[in-house]
JSON list of C-alpha atoms in Angstrom, two decimals:
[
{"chain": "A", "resi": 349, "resn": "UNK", "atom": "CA", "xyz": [61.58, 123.42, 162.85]},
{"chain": "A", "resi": 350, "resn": "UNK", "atom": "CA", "xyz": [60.30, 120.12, 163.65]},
{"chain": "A", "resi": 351, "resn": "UNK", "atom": "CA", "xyz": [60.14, 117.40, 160.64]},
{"chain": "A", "resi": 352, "resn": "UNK", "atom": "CA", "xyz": [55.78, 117.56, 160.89]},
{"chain": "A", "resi": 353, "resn": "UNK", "atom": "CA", "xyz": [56.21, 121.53, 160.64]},
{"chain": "A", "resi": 354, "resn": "UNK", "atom": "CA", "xyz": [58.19, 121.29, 157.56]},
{"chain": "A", "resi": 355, "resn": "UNK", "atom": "CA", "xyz": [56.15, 118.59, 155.90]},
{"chain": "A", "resi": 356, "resn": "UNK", "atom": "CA", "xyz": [52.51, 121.39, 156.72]},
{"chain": "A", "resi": 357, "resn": "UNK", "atom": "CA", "xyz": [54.30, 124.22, 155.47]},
{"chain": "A", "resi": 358, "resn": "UNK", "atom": "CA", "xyz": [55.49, 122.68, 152.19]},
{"chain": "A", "resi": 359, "resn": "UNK", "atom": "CA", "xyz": [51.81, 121.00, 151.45]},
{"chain": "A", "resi": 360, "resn": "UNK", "atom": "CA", "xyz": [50.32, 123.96, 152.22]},
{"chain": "A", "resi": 361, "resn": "UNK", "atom": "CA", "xyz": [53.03, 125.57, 149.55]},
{"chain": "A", "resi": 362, "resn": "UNK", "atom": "CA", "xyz": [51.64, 123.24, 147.64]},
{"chain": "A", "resi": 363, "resn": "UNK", "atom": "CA", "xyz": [48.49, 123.54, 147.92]},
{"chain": "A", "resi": 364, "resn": "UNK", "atom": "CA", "xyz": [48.35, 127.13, 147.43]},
{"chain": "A", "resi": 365, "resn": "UNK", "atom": "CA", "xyz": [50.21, 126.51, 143.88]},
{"chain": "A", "resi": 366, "resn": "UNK", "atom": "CA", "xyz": [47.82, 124.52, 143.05]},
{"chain": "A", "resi": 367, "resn": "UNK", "atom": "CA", "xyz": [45.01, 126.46, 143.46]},
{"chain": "A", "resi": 368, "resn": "UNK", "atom": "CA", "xyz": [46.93, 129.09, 141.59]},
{"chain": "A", "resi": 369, "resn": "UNK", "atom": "CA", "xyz": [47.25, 126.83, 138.88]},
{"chain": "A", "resi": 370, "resn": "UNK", "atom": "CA", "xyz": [43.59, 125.78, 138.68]},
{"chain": "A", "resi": 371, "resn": "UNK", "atom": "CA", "xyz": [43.19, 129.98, 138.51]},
{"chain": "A", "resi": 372, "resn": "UNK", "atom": "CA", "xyz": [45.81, 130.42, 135.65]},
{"chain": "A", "resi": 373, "resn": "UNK", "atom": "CA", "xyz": [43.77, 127.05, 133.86]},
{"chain": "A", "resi": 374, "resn": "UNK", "atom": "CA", "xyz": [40.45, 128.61, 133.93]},
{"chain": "A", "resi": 375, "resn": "UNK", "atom": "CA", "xyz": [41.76, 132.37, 132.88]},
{"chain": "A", "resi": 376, "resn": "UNK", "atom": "CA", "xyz": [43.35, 131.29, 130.52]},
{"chain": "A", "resi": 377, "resn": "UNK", "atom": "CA", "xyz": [40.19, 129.10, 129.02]},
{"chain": "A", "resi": 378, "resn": "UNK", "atom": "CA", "xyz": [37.95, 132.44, 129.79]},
{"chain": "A", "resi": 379, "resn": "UNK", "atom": "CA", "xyz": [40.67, 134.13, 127.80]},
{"chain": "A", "resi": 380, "resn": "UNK", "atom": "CA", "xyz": [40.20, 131.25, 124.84]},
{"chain": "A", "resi": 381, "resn": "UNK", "atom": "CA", "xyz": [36.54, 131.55, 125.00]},
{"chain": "A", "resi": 382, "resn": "UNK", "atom": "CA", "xyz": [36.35, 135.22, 124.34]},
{"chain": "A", "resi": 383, "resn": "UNK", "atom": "CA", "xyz": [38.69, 135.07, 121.45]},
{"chain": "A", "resi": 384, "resn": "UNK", "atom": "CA", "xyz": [36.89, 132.43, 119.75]},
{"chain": "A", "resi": 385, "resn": "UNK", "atom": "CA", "xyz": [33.05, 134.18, 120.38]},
{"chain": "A", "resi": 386, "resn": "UNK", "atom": "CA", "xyz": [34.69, 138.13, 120.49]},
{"chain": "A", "resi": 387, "resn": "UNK", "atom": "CA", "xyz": [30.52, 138.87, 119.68]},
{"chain": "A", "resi": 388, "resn": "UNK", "atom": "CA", "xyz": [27.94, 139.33, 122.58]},
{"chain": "A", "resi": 389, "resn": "UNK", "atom": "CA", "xyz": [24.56, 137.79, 122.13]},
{"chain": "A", "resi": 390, "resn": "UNK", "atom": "CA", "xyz": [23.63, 141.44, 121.37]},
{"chain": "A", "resi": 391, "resn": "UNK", "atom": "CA", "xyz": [26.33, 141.74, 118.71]},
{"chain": "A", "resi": 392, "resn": "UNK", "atom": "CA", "xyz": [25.46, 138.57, 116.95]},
{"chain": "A", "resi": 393, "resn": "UNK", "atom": "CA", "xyz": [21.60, 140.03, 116.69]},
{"chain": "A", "resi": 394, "resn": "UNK", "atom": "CA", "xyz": [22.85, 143.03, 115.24]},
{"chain": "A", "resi": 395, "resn": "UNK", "atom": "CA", "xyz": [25.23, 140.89, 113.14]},
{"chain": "A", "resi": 396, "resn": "UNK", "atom": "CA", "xyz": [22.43, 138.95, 111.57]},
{"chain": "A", "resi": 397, "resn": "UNK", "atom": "CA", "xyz": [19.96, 141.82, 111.42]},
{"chain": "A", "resi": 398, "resn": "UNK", "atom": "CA", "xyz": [22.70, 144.16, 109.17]},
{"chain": "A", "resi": 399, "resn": "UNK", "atom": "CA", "xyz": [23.52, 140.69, 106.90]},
{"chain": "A", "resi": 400, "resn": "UNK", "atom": "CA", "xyz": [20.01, 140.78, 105.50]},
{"chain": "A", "resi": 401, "resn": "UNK", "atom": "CA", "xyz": [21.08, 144.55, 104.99]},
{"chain": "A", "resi": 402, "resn": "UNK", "atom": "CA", "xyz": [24.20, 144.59, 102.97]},
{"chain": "A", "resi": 403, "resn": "UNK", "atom": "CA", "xyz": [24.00, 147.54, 101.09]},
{"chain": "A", "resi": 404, "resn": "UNK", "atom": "CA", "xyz": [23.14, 150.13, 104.09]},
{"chain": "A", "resi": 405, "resn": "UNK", "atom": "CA", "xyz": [26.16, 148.61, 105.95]},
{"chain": "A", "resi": 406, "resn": "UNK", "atom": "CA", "xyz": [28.62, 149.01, 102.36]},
{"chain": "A", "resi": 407, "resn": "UNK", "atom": "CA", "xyz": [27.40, 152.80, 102.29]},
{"chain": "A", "resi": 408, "resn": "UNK", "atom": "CA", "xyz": [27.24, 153.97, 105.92]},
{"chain": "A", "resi": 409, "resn": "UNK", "atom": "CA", "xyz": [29.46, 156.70, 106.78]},
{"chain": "A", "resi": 410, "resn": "UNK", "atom": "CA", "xyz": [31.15, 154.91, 109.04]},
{"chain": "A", "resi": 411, "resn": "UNK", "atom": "CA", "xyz": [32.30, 151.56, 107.02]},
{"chain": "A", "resi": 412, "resn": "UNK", "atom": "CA", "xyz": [36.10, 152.28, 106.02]},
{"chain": "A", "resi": 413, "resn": "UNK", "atom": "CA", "xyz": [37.40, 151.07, 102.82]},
{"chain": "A", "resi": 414, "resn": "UNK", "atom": "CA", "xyz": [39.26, 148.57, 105.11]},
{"chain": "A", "resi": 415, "resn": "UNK", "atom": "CA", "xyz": [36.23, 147.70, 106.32]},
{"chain": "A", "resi": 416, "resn": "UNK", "atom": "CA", "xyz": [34.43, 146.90, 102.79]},
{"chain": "A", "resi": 417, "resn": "UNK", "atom": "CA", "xyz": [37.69, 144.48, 101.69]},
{"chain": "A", "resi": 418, "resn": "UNK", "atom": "CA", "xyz": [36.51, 142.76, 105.16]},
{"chain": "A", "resi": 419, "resn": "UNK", "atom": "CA", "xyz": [33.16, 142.08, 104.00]},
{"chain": "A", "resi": 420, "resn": "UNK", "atom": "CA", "xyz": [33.98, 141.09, 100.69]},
{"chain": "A", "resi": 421, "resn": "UNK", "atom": "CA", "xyz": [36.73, 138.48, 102.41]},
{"chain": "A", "resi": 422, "resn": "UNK", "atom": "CA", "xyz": [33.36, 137.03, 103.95]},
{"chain": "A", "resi": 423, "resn": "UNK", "atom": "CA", "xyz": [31.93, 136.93, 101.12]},
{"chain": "A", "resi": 424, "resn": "UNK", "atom": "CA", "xyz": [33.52, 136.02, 98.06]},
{"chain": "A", "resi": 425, "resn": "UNK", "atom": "CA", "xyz": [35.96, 132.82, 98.09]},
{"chain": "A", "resi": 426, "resn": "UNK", "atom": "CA", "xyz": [37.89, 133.21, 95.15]},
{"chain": "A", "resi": 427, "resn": "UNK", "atom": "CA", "xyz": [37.64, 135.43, 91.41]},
{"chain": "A", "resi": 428, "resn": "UNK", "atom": "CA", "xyz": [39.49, 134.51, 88.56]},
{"chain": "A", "resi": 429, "resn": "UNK", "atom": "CA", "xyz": [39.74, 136.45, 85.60]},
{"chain": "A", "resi": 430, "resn": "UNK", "atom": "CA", "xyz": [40.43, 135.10, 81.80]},
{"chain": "A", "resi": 431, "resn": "UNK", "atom": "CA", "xyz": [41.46, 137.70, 79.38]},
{"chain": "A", "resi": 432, "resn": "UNK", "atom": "CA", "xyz": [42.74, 134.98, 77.22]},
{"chain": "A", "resi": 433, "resn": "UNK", "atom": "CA", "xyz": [40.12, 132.80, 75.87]},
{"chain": "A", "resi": 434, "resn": "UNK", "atom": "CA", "xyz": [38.07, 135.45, 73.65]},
{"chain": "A", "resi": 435, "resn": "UNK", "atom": "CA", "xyz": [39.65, 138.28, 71.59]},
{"chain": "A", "resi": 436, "resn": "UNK", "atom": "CA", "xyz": [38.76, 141.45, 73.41]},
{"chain": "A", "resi": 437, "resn": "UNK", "atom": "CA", "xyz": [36.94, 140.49, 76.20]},
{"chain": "A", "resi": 438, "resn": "UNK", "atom": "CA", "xyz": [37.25, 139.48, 80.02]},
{"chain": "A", "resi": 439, "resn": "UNK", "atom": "CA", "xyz": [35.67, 137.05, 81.89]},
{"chain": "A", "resi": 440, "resn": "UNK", "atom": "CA", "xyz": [35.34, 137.24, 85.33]},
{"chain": "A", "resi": 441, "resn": "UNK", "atom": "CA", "xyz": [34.29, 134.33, 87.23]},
{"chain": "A", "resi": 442, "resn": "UNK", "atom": "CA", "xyz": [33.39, 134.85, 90.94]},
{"chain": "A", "resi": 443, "resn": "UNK", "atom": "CA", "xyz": [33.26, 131.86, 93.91]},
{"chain": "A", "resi": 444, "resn": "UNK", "atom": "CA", "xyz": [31.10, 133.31, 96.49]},
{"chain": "A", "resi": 445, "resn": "UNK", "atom": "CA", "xyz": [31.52, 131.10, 100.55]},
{"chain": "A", "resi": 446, "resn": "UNK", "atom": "CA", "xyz": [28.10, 129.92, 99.50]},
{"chain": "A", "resi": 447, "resn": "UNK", "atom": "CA", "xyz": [28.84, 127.91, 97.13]},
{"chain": "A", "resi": 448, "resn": "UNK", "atom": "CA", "xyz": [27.29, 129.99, 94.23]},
{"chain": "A", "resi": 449, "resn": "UNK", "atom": "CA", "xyz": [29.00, 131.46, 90.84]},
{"chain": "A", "resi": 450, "resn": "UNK", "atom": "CA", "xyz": [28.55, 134.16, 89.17]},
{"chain": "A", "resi": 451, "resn": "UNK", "atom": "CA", "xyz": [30.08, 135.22, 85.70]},
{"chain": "A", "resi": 452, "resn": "UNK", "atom": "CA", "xyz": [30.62, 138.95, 83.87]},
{"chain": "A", "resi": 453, "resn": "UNK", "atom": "CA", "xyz": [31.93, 139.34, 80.53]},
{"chain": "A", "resi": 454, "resn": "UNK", "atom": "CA", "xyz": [32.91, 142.84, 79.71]},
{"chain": "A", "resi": 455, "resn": "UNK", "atom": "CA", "xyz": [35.12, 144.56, 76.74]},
{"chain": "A", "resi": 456, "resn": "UNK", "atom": "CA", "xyz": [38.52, 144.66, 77.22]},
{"chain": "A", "resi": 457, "resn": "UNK", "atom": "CA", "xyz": [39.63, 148.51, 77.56]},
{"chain": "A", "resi": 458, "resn": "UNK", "atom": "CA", "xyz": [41.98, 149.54, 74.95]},
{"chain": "A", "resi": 459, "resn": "UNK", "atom": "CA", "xyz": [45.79, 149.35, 75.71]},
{"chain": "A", "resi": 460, "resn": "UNK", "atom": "CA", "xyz": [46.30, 152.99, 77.20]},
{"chain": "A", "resi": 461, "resn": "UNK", "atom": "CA", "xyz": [42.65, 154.39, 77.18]},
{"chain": "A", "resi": 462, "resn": "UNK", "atom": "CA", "xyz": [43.05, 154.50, 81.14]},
{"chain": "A", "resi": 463, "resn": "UNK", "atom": "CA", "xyz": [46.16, 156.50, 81.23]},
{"chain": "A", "resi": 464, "resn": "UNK", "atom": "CA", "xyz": [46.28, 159.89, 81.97]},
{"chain": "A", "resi": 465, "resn": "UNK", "atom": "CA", "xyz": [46.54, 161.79, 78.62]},
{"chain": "A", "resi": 466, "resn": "UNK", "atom": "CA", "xyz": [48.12, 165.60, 78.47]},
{"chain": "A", "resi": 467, "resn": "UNK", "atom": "CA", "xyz": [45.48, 168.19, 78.22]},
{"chain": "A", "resi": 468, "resn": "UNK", "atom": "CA", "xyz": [45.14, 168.81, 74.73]},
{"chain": "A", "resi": 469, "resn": "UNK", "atom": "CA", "xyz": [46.13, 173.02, 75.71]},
{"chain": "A", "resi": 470, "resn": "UNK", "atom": "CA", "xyz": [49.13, 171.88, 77.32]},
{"chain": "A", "resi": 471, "resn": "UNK", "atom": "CA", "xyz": [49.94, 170.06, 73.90]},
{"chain": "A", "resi": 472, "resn": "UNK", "atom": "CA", "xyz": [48.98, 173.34, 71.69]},
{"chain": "A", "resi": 473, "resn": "UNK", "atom": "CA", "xyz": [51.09, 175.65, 73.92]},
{"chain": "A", "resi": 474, "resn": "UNK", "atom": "CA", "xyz": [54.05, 173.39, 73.55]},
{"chain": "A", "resi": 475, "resn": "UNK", "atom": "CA", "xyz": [53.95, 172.73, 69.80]},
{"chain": "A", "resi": 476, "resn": "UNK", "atom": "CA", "xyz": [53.47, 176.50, 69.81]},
{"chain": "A", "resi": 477, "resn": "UNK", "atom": "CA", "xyz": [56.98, 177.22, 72.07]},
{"chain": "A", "resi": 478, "resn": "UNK", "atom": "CA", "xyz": [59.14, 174.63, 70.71]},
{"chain": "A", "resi": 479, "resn": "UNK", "atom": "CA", "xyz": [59.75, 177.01, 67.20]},
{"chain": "A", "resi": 480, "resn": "UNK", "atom": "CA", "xyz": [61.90, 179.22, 69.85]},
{"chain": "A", "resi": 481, "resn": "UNK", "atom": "CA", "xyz": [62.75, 177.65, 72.95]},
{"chain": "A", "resi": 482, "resn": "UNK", "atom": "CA", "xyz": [64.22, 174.40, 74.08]},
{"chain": "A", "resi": 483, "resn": "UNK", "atom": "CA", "xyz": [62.70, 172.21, 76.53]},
{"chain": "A", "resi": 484, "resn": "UNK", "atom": "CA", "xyz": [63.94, 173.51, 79.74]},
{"chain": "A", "resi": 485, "resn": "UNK", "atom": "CA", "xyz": [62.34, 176.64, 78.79]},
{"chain": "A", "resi": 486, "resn": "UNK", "atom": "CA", "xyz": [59.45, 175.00, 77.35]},
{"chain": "A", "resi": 487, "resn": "UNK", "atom": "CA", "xyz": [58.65, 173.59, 81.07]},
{"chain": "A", "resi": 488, "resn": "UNK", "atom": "CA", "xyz": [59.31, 176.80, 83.02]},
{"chain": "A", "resi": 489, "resn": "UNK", "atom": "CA", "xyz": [56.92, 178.48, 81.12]},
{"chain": "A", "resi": 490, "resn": "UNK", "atom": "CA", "xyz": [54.11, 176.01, 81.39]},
{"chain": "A", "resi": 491, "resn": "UNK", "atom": "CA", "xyz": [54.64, 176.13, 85.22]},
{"chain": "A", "resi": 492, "resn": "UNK", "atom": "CA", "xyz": [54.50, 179.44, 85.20]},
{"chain": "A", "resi": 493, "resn": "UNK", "atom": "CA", "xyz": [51.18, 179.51, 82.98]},
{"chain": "A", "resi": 494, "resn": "UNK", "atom": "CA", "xyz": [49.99, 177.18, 85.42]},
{"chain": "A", "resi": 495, "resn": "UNK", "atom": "CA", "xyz": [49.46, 174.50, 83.41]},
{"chain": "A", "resi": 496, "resn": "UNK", "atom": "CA", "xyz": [50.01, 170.84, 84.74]},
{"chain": "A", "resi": 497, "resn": "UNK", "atom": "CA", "xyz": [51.10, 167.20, 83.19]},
{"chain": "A", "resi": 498, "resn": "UNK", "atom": "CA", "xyz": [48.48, 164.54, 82.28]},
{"chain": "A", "resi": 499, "resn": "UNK", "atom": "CA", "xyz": [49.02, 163.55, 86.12]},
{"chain": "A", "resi": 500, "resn": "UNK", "atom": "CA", "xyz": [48.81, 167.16, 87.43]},
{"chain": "A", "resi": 501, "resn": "UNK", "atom": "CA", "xyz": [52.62, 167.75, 88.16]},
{"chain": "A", "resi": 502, "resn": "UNK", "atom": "CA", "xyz": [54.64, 170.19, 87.46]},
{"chain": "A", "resi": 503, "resn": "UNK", "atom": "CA", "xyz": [56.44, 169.87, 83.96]},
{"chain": "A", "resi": 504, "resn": "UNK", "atom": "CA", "xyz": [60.14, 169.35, 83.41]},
{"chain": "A", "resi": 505, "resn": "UNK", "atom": "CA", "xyz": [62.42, 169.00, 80.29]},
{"chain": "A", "resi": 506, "resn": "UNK", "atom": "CA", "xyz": [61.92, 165.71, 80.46]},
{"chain": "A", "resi": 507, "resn": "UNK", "atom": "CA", "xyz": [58.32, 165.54, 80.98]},
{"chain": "A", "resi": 508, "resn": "UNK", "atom": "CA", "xyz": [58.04, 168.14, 77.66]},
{"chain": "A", "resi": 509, "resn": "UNK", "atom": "CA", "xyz": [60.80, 166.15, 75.96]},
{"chain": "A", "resi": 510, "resn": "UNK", "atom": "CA", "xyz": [58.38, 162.68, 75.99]},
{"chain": "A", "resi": 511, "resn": "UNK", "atom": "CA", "xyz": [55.19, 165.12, 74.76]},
{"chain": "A", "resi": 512, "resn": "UNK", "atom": "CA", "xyz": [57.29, 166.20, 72.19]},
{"chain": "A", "resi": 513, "resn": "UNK", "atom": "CA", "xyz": [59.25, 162.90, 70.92]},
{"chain": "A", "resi": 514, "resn": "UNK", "atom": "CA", "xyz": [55.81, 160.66, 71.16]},
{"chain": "A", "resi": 515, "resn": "UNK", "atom": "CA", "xyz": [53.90, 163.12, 68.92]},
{"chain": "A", "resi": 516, "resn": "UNK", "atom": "CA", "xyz": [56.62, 163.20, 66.46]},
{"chain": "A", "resi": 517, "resn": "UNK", "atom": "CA", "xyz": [57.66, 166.93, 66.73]},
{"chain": "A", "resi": 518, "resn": "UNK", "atom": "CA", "xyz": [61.51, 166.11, 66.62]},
{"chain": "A", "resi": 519, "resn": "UNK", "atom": "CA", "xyz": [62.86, 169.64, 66.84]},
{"chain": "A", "resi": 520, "resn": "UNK", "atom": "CA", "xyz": [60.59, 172.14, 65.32]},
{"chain": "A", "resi": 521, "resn": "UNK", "atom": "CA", "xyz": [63.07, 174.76, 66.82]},
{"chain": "A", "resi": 522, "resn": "UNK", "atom": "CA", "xyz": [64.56, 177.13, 64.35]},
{"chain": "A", "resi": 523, "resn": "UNK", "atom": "CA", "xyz": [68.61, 177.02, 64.40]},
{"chain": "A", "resi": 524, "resn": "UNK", "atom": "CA", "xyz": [69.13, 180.39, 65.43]},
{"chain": "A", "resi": 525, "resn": "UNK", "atom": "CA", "xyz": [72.46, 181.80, 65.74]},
{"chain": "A", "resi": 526, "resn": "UNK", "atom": "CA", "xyz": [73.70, 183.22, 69.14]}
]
């Protein structure tokens, strides 16, 4: 190969990586440009048309729950809550991303008033049992009967022991000899 033919074949190399570069360069800035505008002109209509819209787009079928937290992310910028400042209340203080407040004040719920509580027939049929059987029995036989703890499982001795010790039943069961 002659010293002119090796200089034309590596520009032409060269040349060709070049232009392959230049390709890679504007991909790559097509690439940029769709992740920074993901929206068509058609989507961004739609966008703005559904905005002015809120609540049909919070209670269409098809807007997950994952969804919603979305929206409200656009939405609200930051909430703090204050259930210091005034005896029994809670003050909720909301930054929306336009630059508005807004401010709630509601009772605070009393401590345990939005915990499951044990059906109060679940509580008569044990008070009713524990005169002649122990706990473990106690909870076979409410499974049995079908009935369910305050968060609809089944019972166990344990489950019937904390009914029983945080009404203040202690051991209503007769001492029977065996």
């Amino acid at each position: 190969m002659t010293r002119n033919a090796g200089y034309t074949q590596l520009e032409s190399r060269w040349e060709e990586a070049l232009r392959d570069l230049q390709q890679r360069q504007r991909d790559r800035q097509e690439f940029i440009n769709q992740q920074q505008s993901p929206l068509s002109a058609r989507d961004k209509r739609i966008v703005k048309e559904l905005s002015g819209d809120l609540a049909t787009v919070w209670h269409a079928e098809t807007t997950s729950m994952e969804d919603r937290k979305k929206l409200l992310r656009f939405l609200i910028r930051r909430v703090h809550l204050d259930g210091g400042s005034e005896t029994g209340k809670i003050r909720l203080e909301v930054e929306w991303h336009t630059g508005a407040h807004s401010s709630l004040v509601i009772d605070r719920p009393a401590v345990g008033v939005w915990a499951p509580k044990t059906p109060a027939a679940v509580e008569q049929r044990i008070e009713e049992l524990l005169s002649e059987h122990d706990q473990t029995t106690i909870a076979d036989i409410l499974n049995r009967e079908g009935l369910r703890s305050a968060k609809g499982l089944l019972f166990t001795r344990s489950t019937v022991g904390y009914i029983v010790r945080s009404r203040g039943w202690g051991r209503k069961r007769a001492a029977k000899p065996r």
